[in-house]
Tab-separated table of C-alpha atoms in Angstrom:
chain	number	residue	atom	x	y	z
A	1	MET	CA	-20.488	-89.672	15.876
A	2	ARG	CA	-19.868	-93.422	15.837
A	3	TYR	CA	-20.048	-95.482	19.535
A	4	LEU	CA	-18.223	-98.619	19.015
A	5	GLU	CA	-19.847	-100.310	22.729
A	6	LEU	CA	-23.019	-99.477	20.268
A	7	ASP	CA	-21.127	-101.661	17.875
A	8	ALA	CA	-20.595	-104.155	20.867
A	9	LEU	CA	-23.637	-104.268	22.054
A	10	ARG	CA	-25.568	-104.791	18.425
A	11	GLY	CA	-22.880	-107.798	18.309
A	12	MET	CA	-24.024	-109.231	21.454
A	13	ALA	CA	-27.722	-108.678	20.259
A	14	ALA	CA	-27.349	-110.717	16.817
A	15	LEU	CA	-25.686	-113.559	18.852
A	16	ALA	CA	-28.510	-113.337	20.967
A	17	VAL	CA	-30.806	-114.090	19.014
A	18	VAL	CA	-29.003	-116.308	16.872
A	19	LEU	CA	-28.984	-118.702	19.970
A	20	PHE	CA	-32.239	-118.376	20.478
A	21	HIS	CA	-33.291	-119.405	16.877
A	22	TYR	CA	-30.721	-122.039	16.555
A	23	THR	CA	-31.403	-123.898	19.988
A	24	THR	CA	-35.094	-123.003	20.675
A	25	ARG	CA	-37.097	-122.016	17.291
A	26	TYR	CA	-35.566	-124.735	15.472
A	27	TYR	CA	-38.045	-127.245	17.355
A	28	ASP	CA	-40.481	-125.815	15.971
A	29	PHE	CA	-39.848	-126.726	12.393
A	30	PHE	CA	-37.915	-130.245	13.229
A	31	PRO	CA	-39.128	-131.281	16.920
A	32	ASN	CA	-37.875	-134.638	16.099
A	33	SER	CA	-34.676	-133.181	15.919
A	34	PRO	CA	-32.001	-134.605	19.148
A	35	VAL	CA	-31.291	-131.132	21.721
A	36	PRO	CA	-28.634	-129.484	22.401
A	37	THR	CA	-27.041	-128.986	25.948
A	38	LEU	CA	-28.021	-125.920	26.330
A	39	GLN	CA	-31.986	-124.277	25.135
A	40	VAL	CA	-32.079	-120.192	25.789
A	41	ASN	CA	-36.091	-119.232	25.064
A	42	ASP	CA	-34.968	-115.363	26.499
A	43	LEU	CA	-32.151	-114.711	24.059
A	44	GLY	CA	-34.693	-113.436	21.233
A	45	TYR	CA	-35.566	-111.190	23.598
A	46	GLY	CA	-32.295	-109.268	21.434
A	47	VAL	CA	-34.669	-107.750	18.953
A	48	ASN	CA	-35.631	-105.046	21.454
A	49	LEU	CA	-32.224	-104.394	22.309
A	50	PHE	CA	-31.568	-103.864	18.288
A	51	PHE	CA	-34.672	-101.731	18.806
A	52	VAL	CA	-33.725	-99.357	21.429
A	53	ILE	CA	-30.142	-98.622	19.761
A	54	SER	CA	-32.193	-98.370	16.300
A	55	GLY	CA	-34.233	-95.429	17.995
A	56	PHE	CA	-31.041	-94.008	19.291
A	57	VAL	CA	-28.958	-93.910	16.349
A	58	ILE	CA	-31.615	-92.846	14.172
A	59	SER	CA	-31.932	-89.885	16.301
A	60	PHE	CA	-29.022	-89.203	15.638
A	61	SER	CA	-28.734	-89.724	12.133
A	62	ALA	CA	-31.577	-87.538	11.492
A	63	ALA	CA	-30.851	-84.330	13.509
A	64	SER	CA	-27.832	-84.508	11.886
A	65	LYS	CA	-29.055	-84.536	8.149
A	66	ASN	CA	-31.989	-82.555	9.018
A	67	ASN	CA	-33.448	-83.241	5.604
A	68	ALA	CA	-36.094	-86.238	5.170
A	69	PHE	CA	-35.185	-87.115	1.677
A	70	ALA	CA	-30.959	-87.428	2.675
A	71	PHE	CA	-32.281	-89.502	5.819
A	72	LEU	CA	-34.266	-91.830	3.428
A	73	LYS	CA	-32.015	-91.881	0.929
A	74	GLY	CA	-29.421	-92.863	3.635
A	75	ARG	CA	-31.910	-95.677	4.990
A	76	ILE	CA	-32.024	-97.162	1.347
A	77	LEU	CA	-28.745	-97.322	0.833
A	78	ARG	CA	-27.733	-98.926	4.077
A	79	LEU	CA	-30.772	-101.644	4.295
A	80	TYR	CA	-31.495	-102.445	0.697
A	81	PRO	CA	-28.621	-104.145	-1.006
A	82	LEU	CA	-27.364	-106.540	1.748
A	83	TYR	CA	-31.496	-106.957	2.261
A	84	TRP	CA	-31.734	-107.934	-1.486
A	85	ALA	CA	-28.951	-110.356	-1.538
A	86	ALA	CA	-29.755	-112.262	1.883
A	87	LEU	CA	-33.067	-112.213	0.550
A	88	ILE	CA	-31.699	-114.125	-2.978
A	89	ILE	CA	-29.713	-116.580	-1.111
A	90	THR	CA	-32.455	-117.580	1.071
A	91	PHE	CA	-34.411	-118.027	-1.226
A	92	ALA	CA	-32.351	-120.226	-3.910
A	93	THR	CA	-31.903	-122.376	0.001
A	94	MET	CA	-35.086	-122.968	0.564
A	95	THR	CA	-35.864	-123.353	-2.348
A	96	ILE	CA	-33.075	-126.297	-2.917
A	97	PHE	CA	-34.267	-127.414	0.340
A	98	PRO	CA	-37.792	-127.182	0.718
A	99	HIS	CA	-39.729	-127.225	3.826
A	100	PRO	CA	-43.406	-127.179	4.133
A	101	GLU	CA	-43.270	-123.787	6.939
A	102	LEU	CA	-40.483	-122.409	5.374
A	103	THR	CA	-40.268	-122.377	1.602
A	104	VAL	CA	-42.035	-119.641	-0.117
A	105	ASN	CA	-43.665	-119.582	-3.734
A	106	PHE	CA	-42.107	-117.010	-6.114
A	107	ALA	CA	-44.969	-114.269	-5.731
A	108	THR	CA	-44.177	-114.048	-2.131
A	109	PHE	CA	-40.271	-114.087	-2.770
A	110	ILE	CA	-40.917	-110.488	-5.326
A	111	MET	CA	-43.042	-109.206	-2.632
A	112	ASN	CA	-40.242	-109.747	-0.339
A	113	PHE	CA	-38.015	-107.026	-2.173
A	114	SER	CA	-40.018	-104.041	-0.674
A	115	MET	CA	-39.433	-105.370	3.000
A	116	LEU	CA	-43.006	-104.159	3.309
A	117	GLN	CA	-44.232	-107.596	2.209
A	118	LYS	CA	-46.286	-108.401	5.842
A	119	PHE	CA	-48.201	-105.490	5.665
A	120	ALA	CA	-49.381	-106.663	2.358
A	121	GLY	CA	-50.370	-109.832	3.670
A	122	PHE	CA	-47.568	-111.800	2.126
A	123	ALA	CA	-45.146	-114.352	4.224
A	124	ASN	CA	-41.107	-113.749	5.087
A	125	VAL	CA	-38.698	-115.546	3.234
A	126	ASP	CA	-37.415	-115.354	6.086
A	127	GLY	CA	-38.886	-115.444	9.456
A	128	ALA	CA	-36.348	-113.066	10.843
A	129	TYR	CA	-37.826	-110.418	8.390
A	130	TRP	CA	-40.625	-109.080	10.355
A	131	THR	CA	-38.485	-106.788	12.613
A	132	LEU	CA	-37.510	-104.597	9.025
A	133	ALA	CA	-41.277	-103.651	8.703
A	134	ILE	CA	-41.458	-102.619	12.165
A	135	GLU	CA	-38.307	-100.481	11.495
A	136	TRP	CA	-39.759	-99.054	8.662
A	137	VAL	CA	-43.014	-97.477	10.930
A	138	PHE	CA	-40.517	-95.743	13.216
A	139	TYR	CA	-38.096	-94.206	10.167
A	140	SER	CA	-41.780	-93.358	8.861
A	141	THR	CA	-42.358	-90.971	12.197
A	142	ILE	CA	-38.687	-90.135	11.833
A	143	ILE	CA	-39.559	-88.787	8.059
A	144	GLY	CA	-42.633	-86.894	8.593
A	145	LEU	CA	-41.223	-85.278	11.903
A	146	LEU	CA	-38.297	-83.930	8.808
A	147	LEU	CA	-40.690	-83.067	6.352
A	148	VAL	CA	-42.518	-80.636	8.420
A	149	LYS	CA	-39.488	-79.074	9.481
A	150	SER	CA	-39.841	-80.296	13.183
A	151	PHE	CA	-37.129	-82.795	14.152
A	152	SER	CA	-36.839	-81.079	17.214
A	153	LYS	CA	-40.274	-81.863	18.697
A	154	ILE	CA	-39.326	-85.937	18.552
A	155	HIS	CA	-40.031	-86.242	22.257
A	156	LEU	CA	-43.489	-85.530	21.599
A	157	PHE	CA	-43.426	-89.451	19.802
A	158	VAL	CA	-42.205	-90.472	23.500
A	159	GLY	CA	-45.141	-88.743	25.115
A	160	PHE	CA	-47.266	-90.517	22.691
A	161	MET	CA	-45.340	-93.616	24.119
A	162	ILE	CA	-45.952	-92.978	27.946
A	163	VAL	CA	-49.482	-91.945	27.426
A	164	THR	CA	-51.027	-94.455	25.399
A	165	ASN	CA	-48.978	-97.297	27.398
A	166	ILE	CA	-50.131	-96.156	30.377
A	167	ALA	CA	-54.119	-95.790	29.458
A	168	LEU	CA	-53.847	-99.752	27.634
A	169	ALA	CA	-52.294	-100.773	30.958
A	170	ALA	CA	-54.996	-98.779	33.006
A	171	SER	CA	-57.566	-100.511	30.898
A	172	ASN	CA	-56.606	-103.854	31.588
A	173	LEU	CA	-57.033	-103.163	35.338
A	174	MET	CA	-59.820	-101.126	35.647
A	175	LEU	CA	-62.367	-101.672	32.562
A	176	GLU	CA	-64.479	-104.689	32.262
A	177	ASN	CA	-63.807	-105.174	28.839
A	178	PRO	CA	-59.881	-103.855	28.250
A	179	ILE	CA	-58.382	-102.487	24.889
A	180	ILE	CA	-56.716	-105.050	22.923
A	181	LEU	CA	-55.140	-104.513	19.930
A	182	PRO	CA	-55.091	-106.805	16.954
A	183	LEU	CA	-51.750	-108.875	16.783
A	184	LYS	CA	-50.369	-107.437	14.113
A	185	LEU	CA	-50.786	-103.706	15.431
A	186	ALA	CA	-49.813	-104.994	18.782
A	187	LEU	CA	-46.428	-106.090	17.748
A	188	VAL	CA	-45.907	-102.767	16.065
A	189	TYR	CA	-47.009	-100.755	18.707
A	190	ASN	CA	-44.877	-103.049	21.535
A	191	ALA	CA	-41.930	-102.154	19.659
A	192	MET	CA	-42.485	-98.403	19.460
A	193	ALA	CA	-41.899	-98.199	22.760
A	194	TYR	CA	-38.565	-99.977	22.082
A	195	PHE	CA	-37.620	-97.086	20.024
A	196	ALA	CA	-39.103	-94.730	22.105
A	197	CYS	CA	-36.724	-95.283	24.503
A	198	GLY	CA	-33.873	-95.347	22.811
A	199	VAL	CA	-35.068	-91.766	21.380
A	200	SER	CA	-34.672	-91.090	25.547
A	201	PHE	CA	-31.594	-91.894	25.464
A	202	TYR	CA	-30.438	-89.967	22.548
A	203	LEU	CA	-32.506	-86.461	24.022
A	204	TYR	CA	-30.725	-87.044	27.603
A	205	LYS	CA	-27.255	-87.823	25.560
A	206	THR	CA	-27.775	-84.741	23.951
A	207	LYS	CA	-29.240	-82.558	26.347
A	208	LEU	CA	-28.144	-83.652	29.246
A	209	SER	CA	-31.588	-83.680	31.351
A	210	SER	CA	-32.132	-86.364	34.100
A	211	HIS	CA	-35.929	-85.576	32.451
A	212	TYR	CA	-35.198	-87.893	29.261
A	213	ILE	CA	-33.580	-90.665	32.047
A	214	LEU	CA	-36.999	-90.869	33.622
A	215	ALA	CA	-38.793	-90.766	30.372
A	216	ALA	CA	-36.754	-93.753	29.254
A	217	PHE	CA	-37.636	-95.797	32.396
A	218	VAL	CA	-41.317	-95.063	32.760
A	219	VAL	CA	-41.656	-96.230	28.138
A	220	LEU	CA	-40.439	-98.922	29.223
A	221	MET	CA	-42.140	-100.095	32.169
A	222	ALA	CA	-45.492	-98.885	31.184
A	223	ASN	CA	-45.382	-102.131	29.289
A	224	HIS	CA	-45.707	-104.327	32.515
A	225	LEU	CA	-48.053	-102.194	35.003
A	226	ASN	CA	-50.474	-104.920	34.792
A	227	ALA	CA	-47.748	-107.878	34.861
A	228	PHE	CA	-44.655	-108.788	36.419
A	229	ASP	CA	-42.547	-111.315	33.890
A	230	THR	CA	-39.347	-112.456	32.967
A	231	VAL	CA	-39.937	-109.328	30.012
A	232	LEU	CA	-39.865	-106.898	32.700
A	233	LEU	CA	-36.572	-108.333	34.503
A	234	LEU	CA	-35.325	-108.046	31.111
A	235	ASP	CA	-36.532	-104.573	29.989
A	236	LEU	CA	-34.920	-103.388	33.440
A	237	ALA	CA	-31.642	-105.363	32.622
A	238	LEU	CA	-32.079	-103.844	29.121
A	239	PHE	CA	-32.761	-99.857	31.172
A	240	ALA	CA	-29.505	-99.899	33.299
A	241	LEU	CA	-27.201	-101.472	30.174
A	242	PHE	CA	-28.060	-98.132	28.102
A	243	TRP	CA	-28.101	-96.193	30.952
A	244	LEU	CA	-24.410	-96.897	31.544
A	245	PHE	CA	-23.414	-96.508	28.064
A	246	THR	CA	-25.239	-92.977	28.203
A	247	THR	CA	-23.297	-92.109	30.685
A	248	ASP	CA	-19.778	-93.610	29.839
A	249	ASN	CA	-19.236	-96.048	32.049
A	250	LEU	CA	-19.726	-99.137	28.647
A	251	ARG	CA	-16.319	-97.977	27.255
A	252	TRP	CA	-14.896	-101.211	28.339
A	253	LEU	CA	-17.404	-103.287	26.154
A	254	ALA	CA	-15.578	-102.134	23.032
A	255	ILE	CA	-13.302	-104.744	22.417
A	256	ARG	CA	-12.344	-105.588	19.028
A	257	PRO	CA	-14.516	-109.233	18.581
A	258	LEU	CA	-17.665	-107.824	19.654
A	259	VAL	CA	-17.001	-104.282	17.657
A	260	TYR	CA	-16.154	-106.949	14.587
A	261	LEU	CA	-19.618	-108.812	15.710
A	262	GLY	CA	-21.632	-105.729	15.490
A	263	ASN	CA	-20.315	-104.745	12.133
A	264	LEU	CA	-21.490	-108.245	10.786
A	265	SER	CA	-24.672	-108.127	12.803
A	266	TYR	CA	-27.096	-106.661	10.340
A	267	ALA	CA	-26.124	-109.627	7.641
A	268	LEU	CA	-26.233	-111.728	10.290
A	269	TYR	CA	-29.150	-111.054	11.077
A	270	LEU	CA	-30.584	-111.241	7.997
A	271	ILE	CA	-29.262	-114.945	6.710
A	272	HIS	CA	-28.968	-117.138	9.842
A	273	GLN	CA	-32.243	-117.928	10.442
A	274	ASN	CA	-33.398	-120.406	7.182
A	275	ILE	CA	-29.861	-120.998	6.102
A	276	GLY	CA	-28.673	-121.866	9.304
A	277	TYR	CA	-31.835	-124.438	10.083
A	278	VAL	CA	-30.804	-126.464	6.456
A	279	ILE	CA	-27.273	-126.918	7.879
A	280	ILE	CA	-28.451	-127.900	11.210
A	281	ASN	CA	-30.806	-130.341	9.850
A	282	ASN	CA	-27.907	-131.360	7.213
A	283	LEU	CA	-25.729	-132.122	10.322
A	284	ILE	CA	-27.454	-133.182	13.278
A	285	ASP	CA	-27.606	-136.799	13.100
A	286	TYR	CA	-23.654	-136.881	12.094
A	287	VAL	CA	-22.200	-134.828	14.635
A	288	GLY	CA	-24.790	-134.168	17.371
A	289	PRO	CA	-26.905	-131.001	17.754
A	290	ASN	CA	-23.871	-128.634	19.698
A	291	MET	CA	-21.363	-129.306	16.743
A	292	ALA	CA	-24.118	-128.968	14.156
A	293	ILE	CA	-25.381	-125.109	16.049
A	294	GLY	CA	-21.674	-124.593	16.046
A	295	LEU	CA	-20.819	-125.086	12.653
A	296	ALA	CA	-23.997	-123.365	11.477
A	297	ILE	CA	-22.954	-120.422	13.603
A	298	VAL	CA	-19.103	-120.194	12.086
A	299	THR	CA	-20.922	-120.833	8.662
A	300	MET	CA	-22.992	-118.127	9.286
A	301	MET	CA	-20.547	-115.829	10.658
A	302	ILE	CA	-18.468	-116.321	7.675
A	303	VAL	CA	-20.759	-115.887	4.754
A	304	ALA	CA	-21.931	-112.316	7.047
A	305	HIS	CA	-18.750	-111.377	6.396
A	306	VAL	CA	-18.544	-111.803	2.874
A	307	LEU	CA	-21.843	-110.353	2.093
A	308	THR	CA	-20.870	-106.837	4.123
A	309	GLU	CA	-17.742	-106.444	2.603
A	310	ALA	CA	-19.027	-107.302	-0.905
A	311	THR	CA	-22.136	-104.910	-0.387
A	312	ASN	CA	-20.347	-102.306	1.440
A	313	LYS	CA	-17.655	-102.248	-1.978
A	314	LEU	CA	-20.864	-102.409	-4.123
A	315	VAL	CA	-22.738	-99.119	-2.335
A	316	GLY	CA	-19.009	-97.538	-2.024
A	317	LYS	CA	-18.622	-97.726	-6.264
A	318	PHE	CA	-22.167	-96.408	-6.772
A	319	LEU	CA	-21.914	-93.271	-4.595
A	320	ASN	CA	-18.186	-92.635	-6.090
A	321	TRP	CA	-20.285	-93.666	-9.713
A	322	LYS	CA	-23.314	-91.087	-8.843
A	323	LYS	CA	-19.986	-88.567	-7.301
A	324	ALA	CA	-18.183	-88.323	-10.335
A	325	THR	CA	-21.528	-88.013	-13.140
A	326	HIS	CA	-22.900	-85.174	-10.760
A	327	LYS	CA	-18.986	-83.526	-11.135
A	328	ALA	CA	-19.244	-84.100	-14.926
A	329	LYS	CA	-22.790	-82.740	-15.476
A	330	LEU	CA	-21.575	-79.215	-13.662
A	331	ASN	CA	-18.180	-79.321	-15.712
A	332	ILE	CA	-20.760	-79.403	-19.311
A	333	ALA	CA	-23.026	-77.123	-17.881
A	334	SER	CA	-20.205	-74.435	-16.712
A	335	ALA	CA	-18.286	-74.797	-20.386
């Protein structure tokens, strides 16, 4: 089942990340550039909304397929063709417009085709790719449950995240030498809490038990037992937003522009960062930061539209060819 309001939320999350990168992160690489009227430091949080949406949607997908290989095939066809196209375009762009911190060598480019390059110690061709490897950690959990025919026990994943989150927070409060996760592991672990939140909302949506709403709340709040910060407020807002969605109070959000943006969100997320930086850097001295950022956003949305349409057609043709080939083999076998 497709929820148009989730597409709208995806679009909003993608736009939030784009604005964060263009108005704030850009200046880490081009510190002497003129700054825009508004810099939005907290919109990078949009990736956490992506993780919650993924936890919810992927749970539905896994339950409907109930087969590890069908689920894996679906993820590969959904993610890799568009990713490879964006990867090639980004690498070519950064080779033409090199930057010491943003341009990578050819070996790193080749490793990026796996989507798991960070686990092998290679840099990402585009900084936005860091979330993709983390998505695959969550997918691996789903695949493992499907392989042993135990997807119905997905609630155990939520329980594990709640218990370990509370244990880590308690260690920070009570132990002289608290448990501190290595940075890479901490990034993965923190993201898993948002996936678990999405899974909890899926369980609430399908089982209509308030226990799962409580689980979604606890798994988010356990990260903040020893700190009150901006992220806590954003997590509360995220929880409220998803609670409204799962109780069917967010349908008004499914307006055509946001749904359209949601359909472009994956391509926009993949293609926008480094290429957008190149556009802004080449325009900013002529048109100013606000106009340069605006033109970069419009350009990247056009590119994202073209990439989305092209890869959807390509994958569609591949699936039709495969279906026709399989049918022909069956006809030959039965002749």
